[in-house]
Short mmCIF file of C-alpha atoms and ligand atoms in Angstrom, two decimals:
data_model
loop_
_atom_site.label_atom_id
_atom_site.label_comp_id
_atom_site.label_asym_id
_atom_site.label_seq_id
_atom_site.Cartn_x
_atom_site.Cartn_y
_atom_site.Cartn_z
CA ARG A 1114 101.16 56.69 105.66
CA ALA A 1115 99.54 53.35 104.54
CA LEU A 1116 101.27 53.69 101.20
CA LEU A 1117 104.50 54.30 102.93
CA ARG A 1118 104.31 51.19 105.00
CA ARG A 1119 103.44 49.12 102.02
CA LEU A 1120 106.67 50.57 100.15
CA TRP A 1121 108.77 49.73 103.21
CA LYS A 1122 107.59 46.11 102.96
CA GLY A 1123 107.50 46.04 99.12
CA ASP A 1124 103.98 45.51 98.34
CA ALA A 1125 102.76 48.85 97.27
CA SER A 1126 100.58 49.12 94.21
CA VAL A 1127 99.85 51.92 91.73
CA ARG A 1128 96.06 51.36 92.82
CA MET A 1129 97.05 53.02 96.18
CA LEU A 1130 98.15 56.27 94.39
CA HIS A 1131 95.99 59.39 94.17
CA PRO A 1132 93.57 59.10 91.23
CA ARG A 1133 95.17 62.02 89.66
CA LEU A 1134 98.57 60.20 89.47
CA GLN A 1135 96.92 57.10 88.14
CA LYS A 1136 95.15 59.06 85.45
CA ALA A 1137 98.71 60.76 84.51
CA MET A 1138 100.40 57.30 84.14
CA GLY A 1139 97.52 56.11 82.20
CA ALA A 1140 97.95 58.84 79.65
CA TYR A 1141 101.68 58.17 79.38
CA LEU A 1142 101.05 54.42 78.80
CA ARG A 1143 98.75 55.36 75.97
CA ALA A 1144 101.02 58.03 74.54
CA ASN A 1145 104.01 55.77 74.35
CA LYS A 1146 106.11 58.76 73.17
CA HIS A 1147 109.44 56.92 73.07
CA GLY A 1148 108.14 53.96 70.88
CA VAL A 1149 108.67 51.42 73.69
CA ASN A 1150 108.20 47.92 72.38
CA PHE A 1151 109.02 45.57 75.30
CA ARG A 1152 110.23 42.15 74.01
CA GLY A 1153 111.54 40.68 77.27
CA ARG A 1154 109.90 38.08 79.32
CA ARG A 1155 108.37 38.95 82.72
CA ALA A 1156 110.29 37.30 85.51
CA ALA A 1157 108.40 38.36 88.50
CA GLY A 1158 109.19 36.74 91.83
CA ARG A 1159 112.85 36.61 91.57
CA SER A 1160 114.61 36.38 94.97
CA ARG A 1161 117.19 39.14 95.99
CA ALA A 1162 120.09 36.91 94.96
CA GLU A 1163 118.60 36.10 91.67
CA LEU A 1164 117.74 39.82 91.01
CA LEU A 1165 121.31 40.91 91.88
CA CYS A 1166 122.71 38.12 89.51
CA ALA A 1167 120.59 39.27 86.81
CA LEU A 1168 121.71 42.96 87.30
CA ARG A 1169 125.35 41.82 87.32
CA GLY A 1170 125.14 39.74 84.28
CA ARG A 1171 123.28 42.58 82.28
CA VAL A 1172 124.01 46.11 83.42
CA ARG A 1173 126.86 47.70 81.55
CA VAL A 1174 127.28 51.38 82.13
CA ARG A 1175 127.74 52.92 78.69
CA THR A 1176 128.41 56.48 77.56
CA LEU A 1177 128.66 58.03 74.23
CA ASP A 1178 132.30 57.40 73.16
CA GLY A 1179 132.25 59.08 69.67
CA SER A 1180 132.65 55.68 67.93
CA GLU A 1181 129.22 55.36 66.34
CA PRO A 1182 127.53 57.42 63.90
CA PRO A 1183 126.35 60.37 63.71
CA PHE A 1184 128.78 61.17 66.54
CA SER A 1185 131.90 59.60 64.74
CA ALA A 1186 131.53 61.83 61.90
CA LEU A 1187 131.19 64.82 64.16
CA GLY A 1188 134.59 64.39 65.84
CA TRP A 1189 133.23 63.03 69.07
CA ARG A 1190 135.92 60.61 69.67
CA ALA A 1191 138.38 63.41 70.30
CA LEU A 1192 135.70 65.45 72.00
CA VAL A 1193 134.66 62.85 74.81
CA PRO A 1194 137.10 62.33 77.91
CA ALA A 1195 139.87 60.15 77.16
CA VAL A 1196 139.45 58.14 80.19
CA PRO A 1197 136.03 56.12 80.29
CA LEU A 1198 133.71 56.78 83.19
CA GLY A 1199 134.10 53.12 84.34
CA ARG A 1200 137.90 53.74 84.86
CA LEU A 1201 137.75 57.17 86.32
CA LEU A 1202 136.99 56.59 90.01
CA PRO A 1203 139.68 54.34 91.89
CA HIS A 1204 138.74 50.55 91.95
CA GLY A 1205 139.13 50.71 95.70
CA LEU A 1206 135.91 52.71 96.36
CA ARG A 1207 134.60 51.02 99.27
CA THR A 1208 131.25 52.81 99.94
CA CYS A 1209 129.45 55.38 97.97
CA ALA A 1210 126.41 57.54 98.81
CA VAL A 1211 123.52 58.40 96.52
CA VAL A 1212 121.56 61.40 97.67
CA THR A 1213 118.20 62.24 96.20
CA SER A 1214 116.89 65.53 96.14
CA ALA A 1215 113.57 64.61 98.26
CA GLY A 1216 112.24 67.08 100.68
CA ALA A 1217 112.06 64.41 103.39
CA ILE A 1218 115.90 64.69 103.76
CA LEU A 1219 115.30 68.06 105.56
CA ASN A 1220 116.03 67.65 109.20
CA SER A 1221 117.51 64.35 108.85
CA SER A 1222 120.96 65.33 110.17
CA LEU A 1223 122.34 62.94 107.61
CA GLY A 1224 125.13 65.29 106.34
CA GLU A 1225 128.11 63.78 108.32
CA GLU A 1226 127.19 60.21 107.46
CA ILE A 1227 126.88 61.15 103.73
CA ASP A 1228 130.18 62.83 103.82
CA SER A 1229 131.87 59.78 105.25
CA HIS A 1230 131.43 57.88 102.12
CA ASP A 1231 134.26 57.65 99.65
CA ALA A 1232 132.33 59.09 96.86
CA VAL A 1233 128.96 60.96 96.83
CA LEU A 1234 126.50 61.34 93.97
CA ARG A 1235 123.89 64.01 93.73
CA PHE A 1236 121.27 65.09 91.16
CA ASN A 1237 120.57 68.05 88.92
CA SER A 1238 120.40 71.37 90.80
CA ALA A 1239 120.34 70.04 94.17
CA PRO A 1240 122.56 72.43 96.48
CA THR A 1241 124.78 71.53 99.35
CA ARG A 1242 125.36 75.22 100.50
CA GLY A 1243 123.06 75.92 103.40
CA TYR A 1244 121.84 72.35 103.70
CA GLU A 1245 125.25 70.84 104.96
CA LYS A 1246 123.80 69.40 108.19
CA ASP A 1247 121.09 67.33 106.11
CA VAL A 1248 122.86 66.56 102.94
CA GLY A 1249 126.54 66.94 103.44
CA ASN A 1250 128.78 68.82 101.29
CA LYS A 1251 130.89 66.35 99.41
CA THR A 1252 130.02 65.90 95.74
CA THR A 1253 131.97 63.44 93.54
CA VAL A 1254 129.50 62.88 90.75
CA ARG A 1255 126.56 65.05 89.53
CA MET A 1256 123.86 63.20 87.26
CA ILE A 1257 122.03 65.94 85.36
CA ASN A 1258 119.14 65.62 82.92
CA SER A 1259 119.24 67.60 79.62
CA GLN A 1260 116.93 70.35 80.95
CA ILE A 1261 119.76 71.26 83.36
CA LEU A 1262 121.94 71.94 80.31
CA THR A 1263 119.27 73.73 78.18
CA ASN A 1264 117.08 75.93 80.64
CA PRO A 1265 118.73 79.21 81.33
CA ARG A 1266 117.13 79.07 84.87
CA HIS A 1267 119.83 76.65 85.78
CA HIS A 1268 122.93 78.71 84.71
CA PHE A 1269 124.69 75.61 83.73
CA THR A 1270 127.70 77.48 82.43
CA ASP A 1271 128.41 79.57 85.45
CA SER A 1272 126.89 77.93 88.49
CA SER A 1273 129.59 76.37 90.89
CA LEU A 1274 127.15 73.38 91.14
CA TYR A 1275 128.55 71.99 87.95
CA LYS A 1276 132.33 72.66 88.60
CA ASP A 1277 134.92 70.46 90.09
CA VAL A 1278 132.61 67.47 89.84
CA ILE A 1279 132.13 64.55 87.49
CA LEU A 1280 129.29 65.28 85.31
CA VAL A 1281 126.97 62.56 83.82
CA ALA A 1282 124.28 63.85 81.71
CA TRP A 1283 121.21 62.13 80.03
CA ASP A 1284 118.33 62.77 77.71
CA PRO A 1285 115.30 60.49 76.84
CA ALA A 1286 116.03 58.85 73.47
CA PRO A 1287 113.78 56.58 71.25
CA TYR A 1288 113.58 53.04 72.73
CA SER A 1289 115.13 51.90 69.60
CA ALA A 1290 118.28 53.83 70.67
CA ASN A 1291 118.55 55.06 66.99
CA LEU A 1292 121.40 57.56 67.51
CA HIS A 1293 120.45 59.35 64.22
CA LEU A 1294 116.81 59.92 65.31
CA TRP A 1295 117.99 61.08 68.75
CA TYR A 1296 120.57 63.54 67.50
CA LYS A 1297 117.99 65.11 65.27
CA LYS A 1298 115.35 65.27 67.77
CA PRO A 1299 116.45 65.14 71.45
CA ASP A 1300 113.98 65.85 74.16
CA TYR A 1301 116.01 68.78 74.89
CA ASN A 1302 119.13 69.77 72.85
CA LEU A 1303 121.78 68.85 75.26
CA PHE A 1304 124.37 68.13 72.37
CA THR A 1305 125.21 71.79 71.63
CA PRO A 1306 125.83 72.72 75.28
CA TYR A 1307 127.77 69.48 75.72
CA VAL A 1308 130.13 70.26 72.79
CA GLN A 1309 130.51 73.78 74.14
CA HIS A 1310 131.34 72.66 77.65
CA ARG A 1311 133.91 70.26 76.49
CA GLN A 1312 135.75 72.59 74.38
CA ARG A 1313 135.77 75.17 77.27
CA ASN A 1314 136.55 72.75 80.12
CA PRO A 1315 138.35 69.79 78.37
CA ASN A 1316 139.88 68.81 81.84
CA GLN A 1317 136.39 68.26 83.57
CA PRO A 1318 135.08 64.60 83.15
CA PHE A 1319 131.75 65.02 81.41
CA TYR A 1320 129.81 62.07 79.94
CA ILE A 1321 126.58 61.58 78.20
CA LEU A 1322 124.75 58.31 79.10
CA HIS A 1323 124.17 55.96 76.12
CA PRO A 1324 120.52 55.30 75.38
CA LYS A 1325 121.11 51.63 75.39
CA PHE A 1326 122.19 51.70 79.02
CA ILE A 1327 118.92 53.86 80.02
CA TRP A 1328 116.60 51.43 78.13
CA GLN A 1329 118.29 48.41 79.41
CA LEU A 1330 117.57 49.57 82.88
CA TRP A 1331 114.02 50.30 81.84
CA ASP A 1332 113.61 46.66 80.49
CA ILE A 1333 114.99 45.20 83.80
CA ILE A 1334 112.36 47.11 85.72
CA GLN A 1335 109.63 46.09 83.34
CA GLU A 1336 110.73 42.39 83.49
CA ASN A 1337 110.56 42.36 87.24
CA THR A 1338 107.16 44.10 87.50
CA LYS A 1339 103.86 42.42 87.10
CA GLU A 1340 102.18 45.59 85.97
CA LYS A 1341 102.70 47.46 82.77
CA ILE A 1342 105.19 50.30 83.73
CA GLN A 1343 105.17 53.81 82.37
CA PRO A 1344 107.04 53.58 78.84
CA ASN A 1345 109.45 56.38 79.87
CA PRO A 1346 112.93 56.28 80.96
CA PRO A 1347 113.79 55.61 84.60
CA SER A 1348 114.27 58.65 86.78
CA SER A 1349 117.70 60.29 87.29
CA GLY A 1350 117.64 58.56 90.77
CA PHE A 1351 117.47 54.93 89.39
CA LEU A 1352 120.22 55.69 86.70
CA GLY A 1353 122.49 57.10 89.48
CA ILE A 1354 121.86 54.08 91.76
CA LEU A 1355 122.78 51.62 89.06
CA LEU A 1356 125.93 53.62 87.98
CA MET A 1357 127.14 53.64 91.65
CA MET A 1358 126.37 50.06 92.15
CA SER A 1359 128.68 49.32 89.09
CA LEU A 1360 131.43 51.46 90.41
CA CYS A 1361 131.42 50.97 94.27
CA GLY A 1362 131.74 48.16 96.68
CA GLU A 1363 128.62 49.15 98.47
CA VAL A 1364 125.99 51.90 97.88
CA HIS A 1365 124.02 53.71 100.41
CA VAL A 1366 120.96 55.35 98.99
CA TYR A 1367 119.42 58.21 101.02
CA GLU A 1368 115.67 59.35 100.71
CA TYR A 1369 114.80 57.47 97.63
CA ILE A 1370 112.45 55.07 99.44
CA PRO A 1371 111.03 57.66 101.81
CA SER A 1372 111.49 57.81 105.55
CA VAL A 1373 108.92 58.80 108.11
CA ARG A 1374 109.70 62.50 107.16
CA GLN A 1375 107.94 61.97 104.00
CA THR A 1376 105.51 64.86 102.88
CA ASP A 1377 104.56 66.07 99.36
CA LEU A 1378 107.56 68.52 99.43
CA CYS A 1379 109.21 67.75 96.28
CA HIS A 1380 112.70 68.88 96.90
CA TYR A 1381 114.52 69.90 99.95
CA HIS A 1382 115.77 73.11 98.46
CA GLU A 1383 112.43 74.72 96.98
CA PRO A 1384 108.87 75.07 98.36
CA TYR A 1385 107.19 73.01 95.71
CA TYR A 1386 104.59 70.37 96.73
CA ASP A 1387 103.81 67.29 94.40
CA ALA A 1388 103.28 63.80 95.35
CA ALA A 1389 104.53 62.93 91.69
CA CYS A 1390 108.02 63.77 92.65
CA THR A 1391 108.16 60.80 95.07
CA LEU A 1392 105.67 58.42 93.66
CA GLY A 1393 106.09 59.23 89.88
CA ALA A 1394 103.88 60.06 86.84
CA TYR A 1395 106.17 60.42 83.88
CA HIS A 1396 108.96 58.15 85.24
CA PRO A 1397 108.03 54.63 86.47
CA LEU A 1398 109.38 55.62 89.87
CA LEU A 1399 107.00 53.69 92.14
CA TYR A 1400 108.21 50.53 90.17
CA GLU A 1401 111.94 51.53 90.51
CA LYS A 1402 111.53 52.05 94.28
CA LEU A 1403 109.84 48.58 94.66
CA LEU A 1404 112.63 46.92 92.88
CA VAL A 1405 115.20 48.77 94.94
CA GLN A 1406 113.22 47.81 98.13
CA ARG A 1407 113.72 44.04 97.05
CA LEU A 1408 117.48 44.62 96.76
CA ASN A 1409 117.94 46.42 100.18
CA THR A 1410 120.29 44.67 102.47
CA GLY A 1411 120.13 47.47 105.14
CA ALA A 1412 118.15 47.52 108.45
CA GLN A 1413 114.50 48.30 108.44
CA GLY A 1414 115.09 50.86 111.15
CA ASP A 1415 117.51 52.61 108.83
CA LEU A 1416 114.96 52.69 106.22
CA HIS A 1417 112.11 54.20 108.38
CA ARG A 1418 114.32 56.65 110.29
CA LYS A 1419 117.00 57.57 107.61
CA GLY A 1420 115.26 56.61 104.45
CA LYS A 1421 118.46 54.70 103.84
CA VAL A 1422 118.74 51.56 101.55
CA VAL A 1423 122.08 49.53 101.44
CA LEU A 1424 122.92 47.79 98.21
CA PRO A 1425 125.71 45.56 97.27
CA GLY A 1426 128.23 46.74 94.50
CA LEU A 1427 127.78 44.73 91.47
CA ARG A 1428 131.25 43.58 91.21
CA ALA A 1429 131.01 41.90 94.66
CA VAL A 1430 127.94 39.85 93.66
CA ARG A 1431 128.47 36.14 93.45
CA CYS A 1432 126.45 34.05 91.06
O1 LIG B 2518 113.69 65.86 90.80
P1 LIG B 2518 115.04 65.29 90.37
O2 LIG B 2518 114.96 64.38 89.23
O3 LIG B 2518 116.06 66.38 90.25
O4 LIG B 2518 115.50 64.41 91.69
C1 LIG B 2518 116.50 63.49 91.58
C2 LIG B 2518 116.08 62.19 91.75
O5 LIG B 2518 115.65 61.97 93.17
C3 LIG B 2518 114.72 61.71 91.11
O6 LIG B 2518 115.05 61.43 89.77
C4 LIG B 2518 114.07 60.74 91.86
O7 LIG B 2518 114.64 59.52 91.57
C5 LIG B 2518 114.51 61.04 93.41
N1 LIG B 2518 113.50 61.75 94.07
C6 LIG B 2518 112.54 61.10 94.97
N2 LIG B 2518 111.69 61.72 95.57
C7 LIG B 2518 111.40 63.05 95.59
C8 LIG B 2518 112.44 63.87 94.70
C9 LIG B 2518 113.49 63.13 94.07
O8 LIG B 2518 112.62 59.97 94.93
N3 LIG B 2518 110.60 63.69 96.28
#
């Protein structure tokens, strides 16, 4: 509870986490498995307006467009959707919802509010059926990690979760964003199922995030954090939030910064308990959340009761 209150105020620290989580974080820092070599300058202490301005100036949503090797030689220019992700949704999207999969959304009765948005982004295998009252049933975009595409448990090719939506997939690439190295050794091989899915479902918009976009967001989190953050990609949650901030007039994020309903229940749809889901071990999740807290323009009451944060779309930001 103390940590939760500090998170709402934006002054939580890793030192408040369970020693087990701190230990896991330390191990990731030492392993540096993606070869992170941060060259940016720390700019801690930026105001909300300065932060937004920095985001607007820097954040460029990028997906693989098949123009770079090795993908160019593999015919990916004709394989990827003809319309870029940035131009797929109408420019008039007023408000968008980002719905995390956190257990704390159970019993929230937020479904109706979530569905009232012009577009809704959900993550990975998070279902709506059976949970409509709390999470709604509209899905416009589904952001999926490479394990969804490769682990048979998720039935990527036949599950209805991945049909009739815009799909955006990602996989941790080297920090250098060397596409050859990544193609040879992805974390999970998403390339083969991606090609197959594109060939079988050419009309479904389906994109892979460019590693440069992912690590650019990581750099921004590190720049604005005093402590050394985990040298691993931001969580799907953070990627989805920044994607929607680039596409929408305003973004309402549900149960990313946890509400009073917070427990160790990892996901609303499965009985698995682990504080790392909410606070991070592999992902720099606590730092992501502290950054998002600084950007919040919503009411404190909405944060506590709904776990809701309101963020301006980047197009609307005036610098
Ligand atoms: O676990 P999964 O990655 O599928 O969840 C989607 C996103 O929701 C996470 O990347 C994370 O940003 C957010 N999340 C959270 N707290 C949880 C579970 C998920 O903030 N307990």
